[in-house]
PDB file with one MODEL, atoms N, CA, C and O in Angstrom:
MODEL        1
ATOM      1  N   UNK A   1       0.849  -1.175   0.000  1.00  0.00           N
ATOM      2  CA  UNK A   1       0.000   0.000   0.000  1.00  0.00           C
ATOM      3  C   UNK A   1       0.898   1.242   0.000  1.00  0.00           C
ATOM      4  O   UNK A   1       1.939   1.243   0.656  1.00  0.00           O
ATOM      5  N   UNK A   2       0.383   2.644  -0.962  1.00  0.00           N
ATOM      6  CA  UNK A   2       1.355   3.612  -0.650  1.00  0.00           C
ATOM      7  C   UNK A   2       0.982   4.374   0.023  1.00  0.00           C
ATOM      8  O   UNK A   2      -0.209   4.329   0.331  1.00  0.00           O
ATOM      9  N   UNK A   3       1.995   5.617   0.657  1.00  0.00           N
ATOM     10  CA  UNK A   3       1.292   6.019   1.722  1.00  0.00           C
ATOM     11  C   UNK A   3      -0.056   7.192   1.195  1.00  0.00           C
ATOM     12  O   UNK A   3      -0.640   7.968   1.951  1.00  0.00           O
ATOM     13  N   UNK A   4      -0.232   7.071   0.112  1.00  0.00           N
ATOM     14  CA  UNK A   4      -1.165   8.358   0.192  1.00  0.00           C
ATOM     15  C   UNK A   4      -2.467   7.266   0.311  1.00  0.00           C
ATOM     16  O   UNK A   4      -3.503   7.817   0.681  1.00  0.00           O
ATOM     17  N   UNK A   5      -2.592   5.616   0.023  1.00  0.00           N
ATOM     18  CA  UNK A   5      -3.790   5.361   0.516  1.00  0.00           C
ATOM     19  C   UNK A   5      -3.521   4.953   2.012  1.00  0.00           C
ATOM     20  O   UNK A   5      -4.419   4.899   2.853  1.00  0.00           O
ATOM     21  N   UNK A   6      -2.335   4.702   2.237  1.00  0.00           N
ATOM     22  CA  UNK A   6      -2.522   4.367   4.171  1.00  0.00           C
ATOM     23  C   UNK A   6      -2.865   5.462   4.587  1.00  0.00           C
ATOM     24  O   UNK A   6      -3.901   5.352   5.243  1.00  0.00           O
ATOM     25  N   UNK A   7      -2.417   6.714   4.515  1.00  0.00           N
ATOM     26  CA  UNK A   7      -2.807   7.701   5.420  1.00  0.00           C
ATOM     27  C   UNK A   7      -4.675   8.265   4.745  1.00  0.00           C
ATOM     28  O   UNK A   7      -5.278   9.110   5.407  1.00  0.00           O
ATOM     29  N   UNK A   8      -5.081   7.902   3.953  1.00  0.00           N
ATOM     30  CA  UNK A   8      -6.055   8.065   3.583  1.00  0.00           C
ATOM     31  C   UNK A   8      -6.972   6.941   4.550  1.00  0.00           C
ATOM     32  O   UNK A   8      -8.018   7.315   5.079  1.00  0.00           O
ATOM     33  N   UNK A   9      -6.567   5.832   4.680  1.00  0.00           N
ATOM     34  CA  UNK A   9      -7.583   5.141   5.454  1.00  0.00           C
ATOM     35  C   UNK A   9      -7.266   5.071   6.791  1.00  0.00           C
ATOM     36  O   UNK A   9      -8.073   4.569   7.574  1.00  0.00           O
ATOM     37  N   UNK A  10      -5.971   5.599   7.248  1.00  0.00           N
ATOM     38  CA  UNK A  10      -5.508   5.728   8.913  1.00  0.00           C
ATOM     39  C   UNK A  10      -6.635   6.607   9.158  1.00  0.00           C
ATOM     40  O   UNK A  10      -7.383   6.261  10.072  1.00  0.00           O
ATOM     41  N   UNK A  11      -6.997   8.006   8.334  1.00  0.00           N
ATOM     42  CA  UNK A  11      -8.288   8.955   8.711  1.00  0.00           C
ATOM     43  C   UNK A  11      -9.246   8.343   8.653  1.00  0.00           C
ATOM     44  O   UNK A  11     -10.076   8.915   9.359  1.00  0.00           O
ATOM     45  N   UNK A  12      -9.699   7.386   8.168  1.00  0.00           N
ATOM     46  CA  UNK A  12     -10.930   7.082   8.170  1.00  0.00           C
ATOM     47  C   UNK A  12     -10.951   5.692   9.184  1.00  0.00           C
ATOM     48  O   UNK A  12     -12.008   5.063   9.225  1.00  0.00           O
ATOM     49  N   UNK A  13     -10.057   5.327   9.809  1.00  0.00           N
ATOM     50  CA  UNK A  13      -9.753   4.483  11.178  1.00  0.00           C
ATOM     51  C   UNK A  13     -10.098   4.862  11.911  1.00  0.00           C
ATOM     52  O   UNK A  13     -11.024   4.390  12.571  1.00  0.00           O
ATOM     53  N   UNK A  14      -9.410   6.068  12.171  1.00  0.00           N
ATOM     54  CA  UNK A  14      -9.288   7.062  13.322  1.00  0.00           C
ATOM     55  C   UNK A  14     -11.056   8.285  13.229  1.00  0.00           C
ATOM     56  O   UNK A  14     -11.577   8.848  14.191  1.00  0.00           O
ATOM     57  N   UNK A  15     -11.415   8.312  12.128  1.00  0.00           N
ATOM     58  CA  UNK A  15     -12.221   9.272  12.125  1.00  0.00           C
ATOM     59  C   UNK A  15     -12.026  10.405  12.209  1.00  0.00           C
ATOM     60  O   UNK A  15     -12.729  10.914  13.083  1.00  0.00           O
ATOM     61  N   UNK A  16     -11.404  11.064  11.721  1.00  0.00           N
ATOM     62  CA  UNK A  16     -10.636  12.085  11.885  1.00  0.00           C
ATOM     63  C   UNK A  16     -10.108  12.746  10.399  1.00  0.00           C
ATOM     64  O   UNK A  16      -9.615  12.192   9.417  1.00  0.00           O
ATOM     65  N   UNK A  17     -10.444  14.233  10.686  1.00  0.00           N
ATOM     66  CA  UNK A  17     -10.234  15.197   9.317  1.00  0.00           C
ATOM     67  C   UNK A  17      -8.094  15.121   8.848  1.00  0.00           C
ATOM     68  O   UNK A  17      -7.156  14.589   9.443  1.00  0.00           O
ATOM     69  N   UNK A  18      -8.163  15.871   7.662  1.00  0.00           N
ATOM     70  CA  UNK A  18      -6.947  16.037   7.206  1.00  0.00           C
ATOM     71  C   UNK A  18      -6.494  17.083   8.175  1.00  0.00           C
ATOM     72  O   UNK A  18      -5.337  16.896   8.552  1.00  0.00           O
ATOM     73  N   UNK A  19      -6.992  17.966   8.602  1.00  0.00           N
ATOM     74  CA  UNK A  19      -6.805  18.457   9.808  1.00  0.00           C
ATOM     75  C   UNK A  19      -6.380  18.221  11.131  1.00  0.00           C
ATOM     76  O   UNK A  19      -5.463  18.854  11.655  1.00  0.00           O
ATOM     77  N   UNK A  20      -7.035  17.307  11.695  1.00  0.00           N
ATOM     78  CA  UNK A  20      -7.142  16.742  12.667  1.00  0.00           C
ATOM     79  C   UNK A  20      -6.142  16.171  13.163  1.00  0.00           C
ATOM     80  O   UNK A  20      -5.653  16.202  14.292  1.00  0.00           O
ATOM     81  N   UNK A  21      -5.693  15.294  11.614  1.00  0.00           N
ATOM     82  CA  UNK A  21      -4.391  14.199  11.708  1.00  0.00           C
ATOM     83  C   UNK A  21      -3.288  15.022  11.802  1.00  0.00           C
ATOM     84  O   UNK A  21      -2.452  14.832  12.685  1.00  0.00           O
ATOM     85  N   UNK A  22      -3.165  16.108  10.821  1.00  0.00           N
ATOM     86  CA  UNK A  22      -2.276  16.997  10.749  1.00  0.00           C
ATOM     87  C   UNK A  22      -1.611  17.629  12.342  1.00  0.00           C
ATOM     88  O   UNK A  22      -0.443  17.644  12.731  1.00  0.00           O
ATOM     89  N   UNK A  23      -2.683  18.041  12.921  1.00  0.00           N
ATOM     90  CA  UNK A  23      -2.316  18.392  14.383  1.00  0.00           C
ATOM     91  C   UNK A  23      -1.891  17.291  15.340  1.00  0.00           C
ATOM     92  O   UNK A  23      -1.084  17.562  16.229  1.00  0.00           O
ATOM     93  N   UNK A  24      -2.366  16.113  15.216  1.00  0.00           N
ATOM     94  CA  UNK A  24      -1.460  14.797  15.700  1.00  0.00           C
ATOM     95  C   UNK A  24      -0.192  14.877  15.717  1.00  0.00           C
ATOM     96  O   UNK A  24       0.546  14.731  16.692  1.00  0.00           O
ATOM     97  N   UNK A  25       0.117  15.135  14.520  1.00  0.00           N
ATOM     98  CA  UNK A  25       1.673  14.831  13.301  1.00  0.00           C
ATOM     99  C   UNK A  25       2.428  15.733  13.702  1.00  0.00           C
ATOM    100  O   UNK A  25       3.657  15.671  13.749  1.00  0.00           O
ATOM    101  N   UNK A  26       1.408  17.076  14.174  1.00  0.00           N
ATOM    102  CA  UNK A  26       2.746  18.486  14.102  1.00  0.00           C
ATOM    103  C   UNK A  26       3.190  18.865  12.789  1.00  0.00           C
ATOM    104  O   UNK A  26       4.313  19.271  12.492  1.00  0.00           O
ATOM    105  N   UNK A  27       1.906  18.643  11.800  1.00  0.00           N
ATOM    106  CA  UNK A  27       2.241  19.089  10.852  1.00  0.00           C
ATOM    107  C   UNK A  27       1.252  19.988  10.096  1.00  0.00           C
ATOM    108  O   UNK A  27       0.170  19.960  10.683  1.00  0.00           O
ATOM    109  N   UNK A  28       1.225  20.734   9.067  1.00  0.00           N
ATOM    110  CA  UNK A  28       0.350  21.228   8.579  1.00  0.00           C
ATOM    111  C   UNK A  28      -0.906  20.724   7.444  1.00  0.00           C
ATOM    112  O   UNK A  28      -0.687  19.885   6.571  1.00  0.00           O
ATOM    113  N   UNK A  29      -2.240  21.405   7.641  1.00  0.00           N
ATOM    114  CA  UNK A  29      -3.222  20.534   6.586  1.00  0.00           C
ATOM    115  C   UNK A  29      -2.441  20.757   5.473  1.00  0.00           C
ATOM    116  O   UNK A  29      -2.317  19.678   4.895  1.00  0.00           O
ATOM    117  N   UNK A  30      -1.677  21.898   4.718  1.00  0.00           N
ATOM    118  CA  UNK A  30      -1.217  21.045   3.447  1.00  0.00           C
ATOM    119  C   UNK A  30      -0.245  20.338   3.075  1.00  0.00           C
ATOM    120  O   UNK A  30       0.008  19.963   1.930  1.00  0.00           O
ATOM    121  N   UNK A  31       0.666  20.017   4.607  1.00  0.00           N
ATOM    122  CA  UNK A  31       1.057  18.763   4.162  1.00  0.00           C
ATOM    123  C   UNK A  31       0.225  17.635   3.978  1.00  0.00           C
ATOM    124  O   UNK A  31       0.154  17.253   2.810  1.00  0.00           O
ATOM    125  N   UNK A  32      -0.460  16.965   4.862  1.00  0.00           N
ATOM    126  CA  UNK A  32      -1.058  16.088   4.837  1.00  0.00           C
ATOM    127  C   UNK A  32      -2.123  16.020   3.663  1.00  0.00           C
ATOM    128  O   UNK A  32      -2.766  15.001   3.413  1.00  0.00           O
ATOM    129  N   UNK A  33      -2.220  17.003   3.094  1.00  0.00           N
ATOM    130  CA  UNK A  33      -2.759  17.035   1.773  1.00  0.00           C
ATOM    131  C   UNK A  33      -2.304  16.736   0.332  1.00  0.00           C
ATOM    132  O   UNK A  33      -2.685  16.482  -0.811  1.00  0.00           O
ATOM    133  N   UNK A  34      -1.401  16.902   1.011  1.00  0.00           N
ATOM    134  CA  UNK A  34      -0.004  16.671  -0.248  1.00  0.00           C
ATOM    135  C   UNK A  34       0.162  15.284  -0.008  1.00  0.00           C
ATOM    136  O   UNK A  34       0.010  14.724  -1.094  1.00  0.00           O
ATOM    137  N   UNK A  35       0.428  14.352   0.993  1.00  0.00           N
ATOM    138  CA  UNK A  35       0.664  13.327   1.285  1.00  0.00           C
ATOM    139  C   UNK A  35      -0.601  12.314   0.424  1.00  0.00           C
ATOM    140  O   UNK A  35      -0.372  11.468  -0.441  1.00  0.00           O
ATOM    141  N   UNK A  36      -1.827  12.682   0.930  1.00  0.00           N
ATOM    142  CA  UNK A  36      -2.904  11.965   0.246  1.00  0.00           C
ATOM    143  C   UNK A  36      -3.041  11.705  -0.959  1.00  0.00           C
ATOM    144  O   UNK A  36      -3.686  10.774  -1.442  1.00  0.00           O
ATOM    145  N   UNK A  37      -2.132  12.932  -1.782  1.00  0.00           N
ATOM    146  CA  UNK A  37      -2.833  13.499  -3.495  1.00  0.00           C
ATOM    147  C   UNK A  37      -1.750  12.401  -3.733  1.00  0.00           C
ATOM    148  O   UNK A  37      -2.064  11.380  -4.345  1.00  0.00           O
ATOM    149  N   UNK A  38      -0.428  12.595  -3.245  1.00  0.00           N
ATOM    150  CA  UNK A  38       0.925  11.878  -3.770  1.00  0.00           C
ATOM    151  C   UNK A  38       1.703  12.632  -4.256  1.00  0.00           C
ATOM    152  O   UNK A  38       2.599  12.226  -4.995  1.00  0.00           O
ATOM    153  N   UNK A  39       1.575  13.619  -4.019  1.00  0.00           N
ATOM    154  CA  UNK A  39       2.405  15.200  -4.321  1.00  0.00           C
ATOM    155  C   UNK A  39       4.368  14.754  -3.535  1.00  0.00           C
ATOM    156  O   UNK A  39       5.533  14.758  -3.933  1.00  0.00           O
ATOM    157  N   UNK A  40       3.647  14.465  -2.365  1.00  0.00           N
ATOM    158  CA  UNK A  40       4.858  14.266  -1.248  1.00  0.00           C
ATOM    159  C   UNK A  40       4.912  12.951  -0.648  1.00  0.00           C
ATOM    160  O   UNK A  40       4.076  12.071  -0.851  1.00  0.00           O
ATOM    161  N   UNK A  41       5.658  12.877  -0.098  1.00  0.00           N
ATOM    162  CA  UNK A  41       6.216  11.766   0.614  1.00  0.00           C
ATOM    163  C   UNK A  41       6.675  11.926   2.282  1.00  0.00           C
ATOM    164  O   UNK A  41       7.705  12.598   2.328  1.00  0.00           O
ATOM    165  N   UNK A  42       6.371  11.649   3.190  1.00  0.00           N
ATOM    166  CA  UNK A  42       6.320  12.447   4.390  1.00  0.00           C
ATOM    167  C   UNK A  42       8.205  11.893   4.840  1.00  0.00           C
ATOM    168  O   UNK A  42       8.799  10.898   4.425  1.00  0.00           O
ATOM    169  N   UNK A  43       8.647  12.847   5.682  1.00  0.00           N
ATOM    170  CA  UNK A  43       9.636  12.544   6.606  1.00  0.00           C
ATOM    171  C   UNK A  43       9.936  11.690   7.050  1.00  0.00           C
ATOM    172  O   UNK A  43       9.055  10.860   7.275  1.00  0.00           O
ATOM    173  N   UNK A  44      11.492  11.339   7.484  1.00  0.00           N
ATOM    174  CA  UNK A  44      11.508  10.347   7.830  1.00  0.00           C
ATOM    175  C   UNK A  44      11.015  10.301   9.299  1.00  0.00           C
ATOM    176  O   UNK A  44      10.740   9.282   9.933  1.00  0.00           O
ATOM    177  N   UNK A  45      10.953  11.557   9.718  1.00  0.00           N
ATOM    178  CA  UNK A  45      10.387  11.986  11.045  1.00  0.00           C
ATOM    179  C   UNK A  45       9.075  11.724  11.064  1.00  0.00           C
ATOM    180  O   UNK A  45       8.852  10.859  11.911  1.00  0.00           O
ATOM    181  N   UNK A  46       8.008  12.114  10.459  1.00  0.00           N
ATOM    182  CA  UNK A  46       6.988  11.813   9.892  1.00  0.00           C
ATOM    183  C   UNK A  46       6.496  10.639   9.980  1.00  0.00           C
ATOM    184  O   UNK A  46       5.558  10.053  10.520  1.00  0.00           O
ATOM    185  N   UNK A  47       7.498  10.416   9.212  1.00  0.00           N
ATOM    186  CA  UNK A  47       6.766   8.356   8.951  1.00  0.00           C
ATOM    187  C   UNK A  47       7.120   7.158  10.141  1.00  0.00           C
ATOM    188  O   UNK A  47       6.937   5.941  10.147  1.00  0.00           O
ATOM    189  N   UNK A  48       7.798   8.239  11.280  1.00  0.00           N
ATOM    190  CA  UNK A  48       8.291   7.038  12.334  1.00  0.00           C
ATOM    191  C   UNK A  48       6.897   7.221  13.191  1.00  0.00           C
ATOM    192  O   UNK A  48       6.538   6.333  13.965  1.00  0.00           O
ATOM    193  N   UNK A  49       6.037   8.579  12.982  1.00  0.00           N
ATOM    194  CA  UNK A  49       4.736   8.940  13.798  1.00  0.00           C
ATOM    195  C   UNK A  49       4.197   7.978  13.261  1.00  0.00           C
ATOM    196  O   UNK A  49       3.950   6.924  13.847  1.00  0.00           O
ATOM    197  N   UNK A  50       3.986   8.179  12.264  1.00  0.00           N
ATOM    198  CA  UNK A  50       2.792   7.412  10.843  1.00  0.00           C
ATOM    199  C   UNK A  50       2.949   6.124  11.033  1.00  0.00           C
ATOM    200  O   UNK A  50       1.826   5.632  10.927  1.00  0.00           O
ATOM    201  N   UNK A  51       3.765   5.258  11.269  1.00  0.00           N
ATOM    202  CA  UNK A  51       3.899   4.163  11.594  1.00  0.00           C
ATOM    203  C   UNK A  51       3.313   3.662  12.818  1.00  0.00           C
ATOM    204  O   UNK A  51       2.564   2.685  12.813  1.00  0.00           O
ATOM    205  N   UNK A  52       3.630   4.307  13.884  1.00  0.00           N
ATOM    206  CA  UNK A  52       3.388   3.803  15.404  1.00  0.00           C
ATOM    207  C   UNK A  52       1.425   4.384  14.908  1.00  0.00           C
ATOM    208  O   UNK A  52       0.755   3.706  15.686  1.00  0.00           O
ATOM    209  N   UNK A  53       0.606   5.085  14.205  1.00  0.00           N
ATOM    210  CA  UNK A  53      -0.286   5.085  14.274  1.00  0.00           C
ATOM    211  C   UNK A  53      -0.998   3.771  13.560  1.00  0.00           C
ATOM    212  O   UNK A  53      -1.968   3.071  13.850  1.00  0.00           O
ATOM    213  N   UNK A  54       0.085   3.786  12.350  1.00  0.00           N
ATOM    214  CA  UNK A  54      -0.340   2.384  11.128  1.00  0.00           C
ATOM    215  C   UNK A  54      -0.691   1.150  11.782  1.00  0.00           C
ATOM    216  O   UNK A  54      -1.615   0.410  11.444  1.00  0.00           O
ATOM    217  N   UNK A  55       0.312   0.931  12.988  1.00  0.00           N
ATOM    218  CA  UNK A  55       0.577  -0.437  13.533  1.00  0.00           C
ATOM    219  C   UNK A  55      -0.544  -0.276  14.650  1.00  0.00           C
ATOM    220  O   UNK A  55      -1.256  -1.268  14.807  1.00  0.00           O
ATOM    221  N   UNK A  56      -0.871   1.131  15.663  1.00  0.00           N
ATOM    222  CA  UNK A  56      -1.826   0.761  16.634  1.00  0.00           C
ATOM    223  C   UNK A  56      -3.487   0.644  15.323  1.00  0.00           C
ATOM    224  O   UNK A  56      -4.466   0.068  15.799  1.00  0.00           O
ATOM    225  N   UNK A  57      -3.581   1.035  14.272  1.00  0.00           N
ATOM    226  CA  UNK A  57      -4.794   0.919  13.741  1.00  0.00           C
ATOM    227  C   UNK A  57      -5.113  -0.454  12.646  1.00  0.00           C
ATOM    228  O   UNK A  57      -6.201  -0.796  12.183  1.00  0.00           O
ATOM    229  N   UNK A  58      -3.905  -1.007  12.457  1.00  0.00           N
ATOM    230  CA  UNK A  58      -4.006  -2.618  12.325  1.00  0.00           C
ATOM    231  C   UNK A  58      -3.410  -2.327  10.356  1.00  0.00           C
ATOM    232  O   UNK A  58      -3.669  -3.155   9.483  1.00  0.00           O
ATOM    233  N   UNK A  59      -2.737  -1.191  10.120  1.00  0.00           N
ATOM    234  CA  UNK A  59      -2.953  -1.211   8.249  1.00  0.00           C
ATOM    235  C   UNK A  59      -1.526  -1.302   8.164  1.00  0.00           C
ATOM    236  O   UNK A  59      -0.780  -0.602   8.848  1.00  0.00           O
ATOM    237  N   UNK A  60      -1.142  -2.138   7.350  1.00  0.00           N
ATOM    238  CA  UNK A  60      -0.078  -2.781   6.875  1.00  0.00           C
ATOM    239  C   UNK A  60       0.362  -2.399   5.431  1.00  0.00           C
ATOM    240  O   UNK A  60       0.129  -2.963   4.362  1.00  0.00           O
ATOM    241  N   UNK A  61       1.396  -0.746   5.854  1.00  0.00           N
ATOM    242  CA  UNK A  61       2.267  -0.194   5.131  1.00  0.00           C
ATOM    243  C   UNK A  61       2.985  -1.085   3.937  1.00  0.00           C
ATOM    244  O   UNK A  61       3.129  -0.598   2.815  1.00  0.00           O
ATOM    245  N   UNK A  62       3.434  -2.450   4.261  1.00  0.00           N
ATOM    246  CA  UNK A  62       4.659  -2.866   3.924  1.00  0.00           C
ATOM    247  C   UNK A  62       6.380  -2.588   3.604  1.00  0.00           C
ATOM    248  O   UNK A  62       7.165  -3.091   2.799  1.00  0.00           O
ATOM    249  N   UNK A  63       6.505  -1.569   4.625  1.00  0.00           N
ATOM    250  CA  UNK A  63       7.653  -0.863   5.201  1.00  0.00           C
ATOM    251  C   UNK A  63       8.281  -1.416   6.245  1.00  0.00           C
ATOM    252  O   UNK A  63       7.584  -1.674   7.226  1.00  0.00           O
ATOM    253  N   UNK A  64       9.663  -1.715   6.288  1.00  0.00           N
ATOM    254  CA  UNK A  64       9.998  -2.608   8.128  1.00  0.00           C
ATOM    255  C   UNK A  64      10.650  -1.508   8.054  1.00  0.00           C
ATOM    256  O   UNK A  64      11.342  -1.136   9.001  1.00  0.00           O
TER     257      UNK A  64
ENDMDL
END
């Protein structure tokens, strides 16, 4: 899965706006907007958050 559909369905796990997640992350809505479209690719800082959320919401990145 890439991340613009994991983080697309981590929001809809979580229930939670592009917004919402964004303020989780410490990051801004257009990053996380960018992330969804596939514009960007998040941090490696980023993706160590994105992960520990991936793994507590059960969606399998395929990233070790």
């Amino acid at each position: 899965m890439e991340y613009k559909e994991a983080i697309k369905e981590l929001r809809q796990r979580m229930l939670v706006s592009q917004t919402e997640l964004a303020e989780i992350l410490g990051v801004s809505f257009a990053t996380v907007n960018r992330w969804e479209r596939g514009l960007h690719q998040p941090t490696f800082a980023a993706k160590r958050k994105l992960m520990k959320l991936f793994i507590k919401n059960g969606i399998d990145i395929g990233e070790k």
